[in-house]
């Protein structure tokens, strides 16, 4: 099971919507994933396989594997940005 964490500034709006979109994508692709969300200040110390966030925050996360996304809400763009990385994690 892949552990994915979505991150935004406050951890209550954008990252939660993104987590829901990634859960949908994983279900559609038959990928078993545990997707959660949090705020930027809570990222360090998280035990996850992948962090998903916008480029501005991704550049500041150095201790975890991070995929920058173009949108928190556009499912098509999120899929284009993260699916390939998720697939490499389950191989």
PDB file of N, CA and C in Angstrom:
ATOM      1  N   UNK A   1       0.846  -1.184   0.000  1.00  0.00           N
ATOM      2  CA  UNK A   1       0.000   0.000   0.000  1.00  0.00           C
ATOM      3  C   UNK A   1       0.889   1.244   0.000  1.00  0.00           C
ATOM      4  N   UNK A   2       0.579   2.164  -0.881  1.00  0.00           N
ATOM      5  CA  UNK A   2       1.336   3.406  -0.998  1.00  0.00           C
ATOM      6  C   UNK A   2       0.747   4.434  -0.035  1.00  0.00           C
ATOM      7  N   UNK A   3       1.619   5.089   0.710  1.00  0.00           N
ATOM      8  CA  UNK A   3       1.181   6.118   1.661  1.00  0.00           C
ATOM      9  C   UNK A   3       1.456   7.487   1.037  1.00  0.00           C
ATOM     10  N   UNK A   4       0.384   8.222   0.764  1.00  0.00           N
ATOM     11  CA  UNK A   4       0.492   9.510   0.078  1.00  0.00           C
ATOM     12  C   UNK A   4      -0.045  10.602   0.988  1.00  0.00           C
ATOM     13  N   UNK A   5       0.684  11.701   1.053  1.00  0.00           N
ATOM     14  CA  UNK A   5       0.294  12.839   1.880  1.00  0.00           C
ATOM     15  C   UNK A   5       0.156  14.065   0.993  1.00  0.00           C
ATOM     16  N   UNK A   6      -1.004  14.712   1.030  1.00  0.00           N
ATOM     17  CA  UNK A   6      -1.171  15.965   0.303  1.00  0.00           C
ATOM     18  C   UNK A   6      -0.989  17.112   1.284  1.00  0.00           C
ATOM     19  N   UNK A   7      -0.362  18.176   0.808  1.00  0.00           N
ATOM     20  CA  UNK A   7       0.016  19.282   1.700  1.00  0.00           C
ATOM     21  C   UNK A   7      -0.398  20.615   1.098  1.00  0.00           C
ATOM     22  N   UNK A   8      -0.985  21.475   1.930  1.00  0.00           N
ATOM     23  CA  UNK A   8      -1.236  22.870   1.548  1.00  0.00           C
ATOM     24  C   UNK A   8      -0.899  23.733   2.759  1.00  0.00           C
ATOM     25  N   UNK A   9      -1.087  25.011   2.636  1.00  0.00           N
ATOM     26  CA  UNK A   9      -0.695  25.932   3.696  1.00  0.00           C
ATOM     27  C   UNK A   9      -1.373  25.678   5.024  1.00  0.00           C
ATOM     28  N   UNK A  10      -2.688  25.464   5.010  1.00  0.00           N
ATOM     29  CA  UNK A  10      -3.429  25.270   6.242  1.00  0.00           C
ATOM     30  C   UNK A  10      -3.834  23.826   6.506  1.00  0.00           C
ATOM     31  N   UNK A  11      -3.797  22.991   5.485  1.00  0.00           N
ATOM     32  CA  UNK A  11      -4.112  21.575   5.652  1.00  0.00           C
ATOM     33  C   UNK A  11      -5.576  21.261   5.832  1.00  0.00           C
ATOM     34  N   UNK A  12      -6.463  22.193   5.524  1.00  0.00           N
ATOM     35  CA  UNK A  12      -7.881  21.909   5.752  1.00  0.00           C
ATOM     36  C   UNK A  12      -8.751  22.059   4.504  1.00  0.00           C
ATOM     37  N   UNK A  13      -8.267  22.696   3.472  1.00  0.00           N
ATOM     38  CA  UNK A  13      -9.102  22.896   2.283  1.00  0.00           C
ATOM     39  C   UNK A  13      -8.514  22.273   1.049  1.00  0.00           C
ATOM     40  N   UNK A  14      -7.516  22.913   0.507  1.00  0.00           N
ATOM     41  CA  UNK A  14      -6.931  22.487  -0.759  1.00  0.00           C
ATOM     42  C   UNK A  14      -6.329  21.094  -0.667  1.00  0.00           C
ATOM     43  N   UNK A  15      -5.593  20.825   0.377  1.00  0.00           N
ATOM     44  CA  UNK A  15      -4.950  19.514   0.495  1.00  0.00           C
ATOM     45  C   UNK A  15      -5.983  18.408   0.686  1.00  0.00           C
ATOM     46  N   UNK A  16      -7.076  18.701   1.370  1.00  0.00           N
ATOM     47  CA  UNK A  16      -8.127  17.702   1.555  1.00  0.00           C
ATOM     48  C   UNK A  16      -8.809  17.394   0.223  1.00  0.00           C
ATOM     49  N   UNK A  17      -9.093  18.424  -0.564  1.00  0.00           N
ATOM     50  CA  UNK A  17      -9.707  18.196  -1.883  1.00  0.00           C
ATOM     51  C   UNK A  17      -8.758  17.408  -2.776  1.00  0.00           C
ATOM     52  N   UNK A  18      -7.471  17.734  -2.720  1.00  0.00           N
ATOM     53  CA  UNK A  18      -6.485  17.021  -3.517  1.00  0.00           C
ATOM     54  C   UNK A  18      -6.403  15.554  -3.084  1.00  0.00           C
ATOM     55  N   UNK A  19      -6.458  15.311  -1.792  1.00  0.00           N
ATOM     56  CA  UNK A  19      -6.423  13.934  -1.285  1.00  0.00           C
ATOM     57  C   UNK A  19      -7.603  13.132  -1.825  1.00  0.00           C
ATOM     58  N   UNK A  20      -8.775  13.763  -1.869  1.00  0.00           N
ATOM     59  CA  UNK A  20      -9.958  13.081  -2.396  1.00  0.00           C
ATOM     60  C   UNK A  20      -9.777  12.747  -3.873  1.00  0.00           C
ATOM     61  N   UNK A  21      -9.192  13.670  -4.630  1.00  0.00           N
ATOM     62  CA  UNK A  21      -8.958  13.429  -6.065  1.00  0.00           C
ATOM     63  C   UNK A  21      -7.944  12.294  -6.256  1.00  0.00           C
ATOM     64  N   UNK A  22      -6.906  12.277  -5.441  1.00  0.00           N
ATOM     65  CA  UNK A  22      -5.901  11.221  -5.574  1.00  0.00           C
ATOM     66  C   UNK A  22      -6.487   9.861  -5.164  1.00  0.00           C
ATOM     67  N   UNK A  23      -7.344   9.844  -4.162  1.00  0.00           N
ATOM     68  CA  UNK A  23      -8.029   8.595  -3.801  1.00  0.00           C
ATOM     69  C   UNK A  23      -8.842   8.080  -4.975  1.00  0.00           C
ATOM     70  N   UNK A  24      -9.556   8.975  -5.656  1.00  0.00           N
ATOM     71  CA  UNK A  24     -10.345   8.586  -6.832  1.00  0.00           C
ATOM     72  C   UNK A  24      -9.447   8.022  -7.924  1.00  0.00           C
ATOM     73  N   UNK A  25      -8.342   8.709  -8.187  1.00  0.00           N
ATOM     74  CA  UNK A  25      -7.409   8.267  -9.229  1.00  0.00           C
ATOM     75  C   UNK A  25      -6.871   6.874  -8.883  1.00  0.00           C
ATOM     76  N   UNK A  26      -6.484   6.679  -7.644  1.00  0.00           N
ATOM     77  CA  UNK A  26      -5.936   5.384  -7.235  1.00  0.00           C
ATOM     78  C   UNK A  26      -6.993   4.284  -7.366  1.00  0.00           C
ATOM     79  N   UNK A  27      -8.220   4.573  -6.977  1.00  0.00           N
ATOM     80  CA  UNK A  27      -9.286   3.580  -7.119  1.00  0.00           C
ATOM     81  C   UNK A  27      -9.509   3.230  -8.579  1.00  0.00           C
ATOM     82  N   UNK A  28      -9.528   4.224  -9.445  1.00  0.00           N
ATOM     83  CA  UNK A  28      -9.730   3.991 -10.877  1.00  0.00           C
ATOM     84  C   UNK A  28      -8.602   3.156 -11.482  1.00  0.00           C
ATOM     85  N   UNK A  29      -7.398   3.329 -10.951  1.00  0.00           N
ATOM     86  CA  UNK A  29      -6.226   2.620 -11.482  1.00  0.00           C
ATOM     87  C   UNK A  29      -5.953   1.309 -10.751  1.00  0.00           C
ATOM     88  N   UNK A  30      -6.767   0.985  -9.743  1.00  0.00           N
ATOM     89  CA  UNK A  30      -6.582  -0.247  -8.991  1.00  0.00           C
ATOM     90  C   UNK A  30      -5.376  -0.222  -8.076  1.00  0.00           C
ATOM     91  N   UNK A  31      -5.013   0.954  -7.614  1.00  0.00           N
ATOM     92  CA  UNK A  31      -3.856   1.128  -6.741  1.00  0.00           C
ATOM     93  C   UNK A  31      -4.329   1.214  -5.295  1.00  0.00           C
ATOM     94  N   UNK A  32      -3.750   0.400  -4.437  1.00  0.00           N
ATOM     95  CA  UNK A  32      -4.071   0.468  -3.012  1.00  0.00           C
ATOM     96  C   UNK A  32      -3.248   1.590  -2.402  1.00  0.00           C
ATOM     97  N   UNK A  33      -3.946   2.581  -1.870  1.00  0.00           N
ATOM     98  CA  UNK A  33      -3.248   3.750  -1.340  1.00  0.00           C
ATOM     99  C   UNK A  33      -3.940   4.257  -0.082  1.00  0.00           C
ATOM    100  N   UNK A  34      -3.132   4.742   0.830  1.00  0.00           N
ATOM    101  CA  UNK A  34      -3.619   5.434   2.013  1.00  0.00           C
ATOM    102  C   UNK A  34      -3.295   6.907   1.799  1.00  0.00           C
ATOM    103  N   UNK A  35      -4.303   7.719   1.540  1.00  0.00           N
ATOM    104  CA  UNK A  35      -4.097   9.123   1.208  1.00  0.00           C
ATOM    105  C   UNK A  35      -4.603   9.983   2.357  1.00  0.00           C
ATOM    106  N   UNK A  36      -3.746  10.858   2.850  1.00  0.00           N
ATOM    107  CA  UNK A  36      -4.134  11.776   3.919  1.00  0.00           C
ATOM    108  C   UNK A  36      -3.658  13.180   3.567  1.00  0.00           C
ATOM    109  N   UNK A  37      -4.050  14.147   4.355  1.00  0.00           N
ATOM    110  CA  UNK A  37      -3.668  15.533   4.094  1.00  0.00           C
ATOM    111  C   UNK A  37      -3.199  16.190   5.385  1.00  0.00           C
ATOM    112  N   UNK A  38      -2.392  17.240   5.227  1.00  0.00           N
ATOM    113  CA  UNK A  38      -1.959  18.001   6.398  1.00  0.00           C
ATOM    114  C   UNK A  38      -1.477  19.382   5.963  1.00  0.00           C
ATOM    115  N   UNK A  39      -1.169  20.216   6.940  1.00  0.00           N
ATOM    116  CA  UNK A  39      -0.643  21.540   6.642  1.00  0.00           C
ATOM    117  C   UNK A  39       0.872  21.464   6.476  1.00  0.00           C
ATOM    118  N   UNK A  40       1.445  22.502   5.887  1.00  0.00           N
ATOM    119  CA  UNK A  40       2.873  22.502   5.569  1.00  0.00           C
ATOM    120  C   UNK A  40       3.752  22.316   6.801  1.00  0.00           C
ATOM    121  N   UNK A  41       3.392  22.934   7.910  1.00  0.00           N
ATOM    122  CA  UNK A  41       4.223  22.860   9.115  1.00  0.00           C
ATOM    123  C   UNK A  41       4.242  21.474   9.750  1.00  0.00           C
ATOM    124  N   UNK A  42       3.322  20.592   9.373  1.00  0.00           N
ATOM    125  CA  UNK A  42       3.249  19.260   9.972  1.00  0.00           C
ATOM    126  C   UNK A  42       3.909  18.184   9.123  1.00  0.00           C
ATOM    127  N   UNK A  43       4.509  18.544   8.004  1.00  0.00           N
ATOM    128  CA  UNK A  43       5.061  17.547   7.087  1.00  0.00           C
ATOM    129  C   UNK A  43       6.255  16.810   7.680  1.00  0.00           C
ATOM    130  N   UNK A  44       7.171  17.551   8.300  1.00  0.00           N
ATOM    131  CA  UNK A  44       8.379  16.890   8.797  1.00  0.00           C
ATOM    132  C   UNK A  44       7.998  15.854   9.846  1.00  0.00           C
ATOM    133  N   UNK A  45       8.637  14.722   9.750  1.00  0.00           N
ATOM    134  CA  UNK A  45       8.341  13.649  10.679  1.00  0.00           C
ATOM    135  C   UNK A  45       7.272  12.690  10.213  1.00  0.00           C
ATOM    136  N   UNK A  46       6.608  13.002   9.107  1.00  0.00           N
ATOM    137  CA  UNK A  46       5.575  12.098   8.587  1.00  0.00           C
ATOM    138  C   UNK A  46       6.243  10.900   7.922  1.00  0.00           C
ATOM    139  N   UNK A  47       5.676   9.732   8.118  1.00  0.00           N
ATOM    140  CA  UNK A  47       6.193   8.505   7.524  1.00  0.00           C
ATOM    141  C   UNK A  47       5.317   8.152   6.320  1.00  0.00           C
ATOM    142  N   UNK A  48       5.672   8.724   5.167  1.00  0.00           N
ATOM    143  CA  UNK A  48       4.891   8.504   3.947  1.00  0.00           C
ATOM    144  C   UNK A  48       5.833   8.181   2.790  1.00  0.00           C
ATOM    145  N   UNK A  49       5.258   7.614   1.738  1.00  0.00           N
ATOM    146  CA  UNK A  49       6.041   7.289   0.538  1.00  0.00           C
ATOM    147  C   UNK A  49       6.131   8.468  -0.413  1.00  0.00           C
ATOM    148  N   UNK A  50       5.124   9.324  -0.389  1.00  0.00           N
ATOM    149  CA  UNK A  50       5.071  10.411  -1.360  1.00  0.00           C
ATOM    150  C   UNK A  50       4.300  11.598  -0.796  1.00  0.00           C
ATOM    151  N   UNK A  51       4.846  12.784  -1.023  1.00  0.00           N
ATOM    152  CA  UNK A  51       4.160  14.027  -0.669  1.00  0.00           C
ATOM    153  C   UNK A  51       3.739  14.701  -1.960  1.00  0.00           C
ATOM    154  N   UNK A  52       2.502  15.183  -1.997  1.00  0.00           N
ATOM    155  CA  UNK A  52       1.970  15.874  -3.169  1.00  0.00           C
ATOM    156  C   UNK A  52       1.575  17.279  -2.751  1.00  0.00           C
ATOM    157  N   UNK A  53       2.127  18.270  -3.431  1.00  0.00           N
ATOM    158  CA  UNK A  53       1.811  19.659  -3.104  1.00  0.00           C
ATOM    159  C   UNK A  53       2.171  20.553  -4.288  1.00  0.00           C
ATOM    160  N   UNK A  54       1.876  21.835  -4.165  1.00  0.00           N
ATOM    161  CA  UNK A  54       2.215  22.766  -5.240  1.00  0.00           C
ATOM    162  C   UNK A  54       3.721  23.046  -5.235  1.00  0.00           C
ATOM    163  N   UNK A  55       4.225  23.554  -6.348  1.00  0.00           N
ATOM    164  CA  UNK A  55       5.666  23.739  -6.538  1.00  0.00           C
ATOM    165  C   UNK A  55       6.280  24.624  -5.450  1.00  0.00           C
ATOM    166  N   UNK A  56       5.600  25.689  -5.066  1.00  0.00           N
ATOM    167  CA  UNK A  56       6.140  26.615  -4.076  1.00  0.00           C
ATOM    168  C   UNK A  56       6.432  25.923  -2.748  1.00  0.00           C
ATOM    169  N   UNK A  57       5.576  24.999  -2.343  1.00  0.00           N
ATOM    170  CA  UNK A  57       5.806  24.260  -1.105  1.00  0.00           C
ATOM    171  C   UNK A  57       6.735  23.075  -1.340  1.00  0.00           C
ATOM    172  N   UNK A  58       6.634  22.455  -2.498  1.00  0.00           N
ATOM    173  CA  UNK A  58       7.475  21.290  -2.816  1.00  0.00           C
ATOM    174  C   UNK A  58       8.955  21.648  -2.730  1.00  0.00           C
ATOM    175  N   UNK A  59       9.301  22.842  -3.181  1.00  0.00           N
ATOM    176  CA  UNK A  59      10.701  23.274  -3.156  1.00  0.00           C
ATOM    177  C   UNK A  59      11.254  23.369  -1.742  1.00  0.00           C
ATOM    178  N   UNK A  60      10.387  23.466  -0.741  1.00  0.00           N
ATOM    179  CA  UNK A  60      10.822  23.619   0.648  1.00  0.00           C
ATOM    180  C   UNK A  60      10.846  22.291   1.423  1.00  0.00           C
ATOM    181  N   UNK A  61      10.376  21.217   0.796  1.00  0.00           N
ATOM    182  CA  UNK A  61      10.362  19.906   1.458  1.00  0.00           C
ATOM    183  C   UNK A  61      11.520  19.096   0.889  1.00  0.00           C
ATOM    184  N   UNK A  62      12.523  18.859   1.694  1.00  0.00           N
ATOM    185  CA  UNK A  62      13.738  18.240   1.178  1.00  0.00           C
ATOM    186  C   UNK A  62      13.976  16.825   1.688  1.00  0.00           C
ATOM    187  N   UNK A  63      13.277  16.419   2.732  1.00  0.00           N
ATOM    188  CA  UNK A  63      13.567  15.122   3.328  1.00  0.00           C
ATOM    189  C   UNK A  63      12.622  14.008   2.905  1.00  0.00           C
ATOM    190  N   UNK A  64      11.684  14.286   2.006  1.00  0.00           N
ATOM    191  CA  UNK A  64      10.724  13.284   1.549  1.00  0.00           C
ATOM    192  C   UNK A  64      10.599  13.350   0.033  1.00  0.00           C
ATOM    193  N   UNK A  65      10.129  12.256  -0.581  1.00  0.00           N
ATOM    194  CA  UNK A  65       9.879  12.259  -2.020  1.00  0.00           C
ATOM    195  C   UNK A  65       8.655  13.127  -2.286  1.00  0.00           C
ATOM    196  N   UNK A  66       8.811  14.111  -3.157  1.00  0.00           N
ATOM    197  CA  UNK A  66       7.750  15.088  -3.391  1.00  0.00           C
ATOM    198  C   UNK A  66       7.439  15.180  -4.883  1.00  0.00           C
ATOM    199  N   UNK A  67       6.153  15.261  -5.194  1.00  0.00           N
ATOM    200  CA  UNK A  67       5.723  15.533  -6.562  1.00  0.00           C
ATOM    201  C   UNK A  67       4.958  16.847  -6.559  1.00  0.00           C
ATOM    202  N   UNK A  68       5.439  17.832  -7.312  1.00  0.00           N
ATOM    203  CA  UNK A  68       4.682  19.083  -7.405  1.00  0.00           C
ATOM    204  C   UNK A  68       3.499  18.928  -8.357  1.00  0.00           C
ATOM    205  N   UNK A  69       2.400  19.559  -8.012  1.00  0.00           N
ATOM    206  CA  UNK A  69       1.202  19.537  -8.853  1.00  0.00           C
ATOM    207  C   UNK A  69       0.869  20.949  -9.311  1.00  0.00           C
ATOM    208  N   UNK A  70       0.124  21.033 -10.406  1.00  0.00           N
ATOM    209  CA  UNK A  70      -0.277  22.331 -10.948  1.00  0.00           C
ATOM    210  C   UNK A  70      -1.588  22.815 -10.346  1.00  0.00           C
ATOM    211  N   UNK A  71      -2.378  21.895  -9.812  1.00  0.00           N
ATOM    212  CA  UNK A  71      -3.691  22.259  -9.294  1.00  0.00           C
ATOM    213  C   UNK A  71      -4.069  21.325  -8.158  1.00  0.00           C
ATOM    214  N   UNK A  72      -4.748  21.857  -7.138  1.00  0.00           N
ATOM    215  CA  UNK A  72      -5.250  21.021  -6.050  1.00  0.00           C
ATOM    216  C   UNK A  72      -6.589  20.399  -6.409  1.00  0.00           C
ATOM    217  N   UNK A  73      -7.285  20.967  -7.395  1.00  0.00           N
ATOM    218  CA  UNK A  73      -8.657  20.533  -7.648  1.00  0.00           C
ATOM    219  C   UNK A  73      -8.905  19.921  -9.015  1.00  0.00           C
ATOM    220  N   UNK A  74      -8.059  20.189  -9.983  1.00  0.00           N
ATOM    221  CA  UNK A  74      -8.270  19.674 -11.335  1.00  0.00           C
ATOM    222  C   UNK A  74      -7.759  18.238 -11.414  1.00  0.00           C
ATOM    223  N   UNK A  75      -8.688  17.297 -11.420  1.00  0.00           N
ATOM    224  CA  UNK A  75      -8.334  15.882 -11.368  1.00  0.00           C
ATOM    225  C   UNK A  75      -7.452  15.459 -12.538  1.00  0.00           C
ATOM    226  N   UNK A  76      -7.741  15.978 -13.733  1.00  0.00           N
ATOM    227  CA  UNK A  76      -6.953  15.616 -14.909  1.00  0.00           C
ATOM    228  C   UNK A  76      -5.496  16.046 -14.737  1.00  0.00           C
ATOM    229  N   UNK A  77      -5.279  17.281 -14.279  1.00  0.00           N
ATOM    230  CA  UNK A  77      -3.913  17.766 -14.073  1.00  0.00           C
ATOM    231  C   UNK A  77      -3.219  17.009 -12.948  1.00  0.00           C
ATOM    232  N   UNK A  78      -3.940  16.727 -11.877  1.00  0.00           N
ATOM    233  CA  UNK A  78      -3.350  15.971 -10.765  1.00  0.00           C
ATOM    234  C   UNK A  78      -2.915  14.597 -11.256  1.00  0.00           C
ATOM    235  N   UNK A  79      -3.780  13.953 -12.023  1.00  0.00           N
ATOM    236  CA  UNK A  79      -3.452  12.622 -12.553  1.00  0.00           C
ATOM    237  C   UNK A  79      -2.211  12.683 -13.431  1.00  0.00           C
ATOM    238  N   UNK A  80      -2.150  13.682 -14.287  1.00  0.00           N
ATOM    239  CA  UNK A  80      -0.984  13.834 -15.162  1.00  0.00           C
ATOM    240  C   UNK A  80       0.291  14.047 -14.343  1.00  0.00           C
ATOM    241  N   UNK A  81       0.172  14.747 -13.232  1.00  0.00           N
ATOM    242  CA  UNK A  81       1.352  15.085 -12.431  1.00  0.00           C
ATOM    243  C   UNK A  81       1.810  13.951 -11.509  1.00  0.00           C
ATOM    244  N   UNK A  82       0.888  13.135 -10.998  1.00  0.00           N
ATOM    245  CA  UNK A  82       1.279  12.176  -9.956  1.00  0.00           C
ATOM    246  C   UNK A  82       1.227  10.702 -10.338  1.00  0.00           C
ATOM    247  N   UNK A  83       0.429  10.340 -11.323  1.00  0.00           N
ATOM    248  CA  UNK A  83       0.197   8.907 -11.575  1.00  0.00           C
ATOM    249  C   UNK A  83       1.485   8.142 -11.885  1.00  0.00           C
ATOM    250  N   UNK A  84       2.323   8.688 -12.731  1.00  0.00           N
ATOM    251  CA  UNK A  84       3.549   7.982 -13.103  1.00  0.00           C
ATOM    252  C   UNK A  84       4.426   7.716 -11.874  1.00  0.00           C
ATOM    253  N   UNK A  85       4.531   8.688 -11.000  1.00  0.00           N
ATOM    254  CA  UNK A  85       5.334   8.506  -9.781  1.00  0.00           C
ATOM    255  C   UNK A  85       4.714   7.462  -8.870  1.00  0.00           C
ATOM    256  N   UNK A  86       3.413   7.497  -8.724  1.00  0.00           N
ATOM    257  CA  UNK A  86       2.744   6.497  -7.879  1.00  0.00           C
ATOM    258  C   UNK A  86       2.972   5.098  -8.442  1.00  0.00           C
ATOM    259  N   UNK A  87       2.877   4.961  -9.747  1.00  0.00           N
ATOM    260  CA  UNK A  87       3.088   3.647 -10.368  1.00  0.00           C
ATOM    261  C   UNK A  87       4.511   3.141 -10.139  1.00  0.00           C
ATOM    262  N   UNK A  88       5.488   4.036 -10.113  1.00  0.00           N
ATOM    263  CA  UNK A  88       6.869   3.593  -9.852  1.00  0.00           C
ATOM    264  C   UNK A  88       7.031   3.140  -8.403  1.00  0.00           C
ATOM    265  N   UNK A  89       6.221   3.683  -7.494  1.00  0.00           N
ATOM    266  CA  UNK A  89       6.320   3.303  -6.088  1.00  0.00           C
ATOM    267  C   UNK A  89       5.759   1.916  -5.808  1.00  0.00           C
ATOM    268  N   UNK A  90       4.820   1.455  -6.619  1.00  0.00           N
ATOM    269  CA  UNK A  90       4.199   0.149  -6.356  1.00  0.00           C
ATOM    270  C   UNK A  90       4.882  -0.981  -7.101  1.00  0.00           C
ATOM    271  N   UNK A  91       5.849  -0.673  -7.938  1.00  0.00           N
ATOM    272  CA  UNK A  91       6.561  -1.731  -8.682  1.00  0.00           C
ATOM    273  C   UNK A  91       7.538  -2.430  -7.783  1.00  0.00           C
TER     274      UNK A  91
END
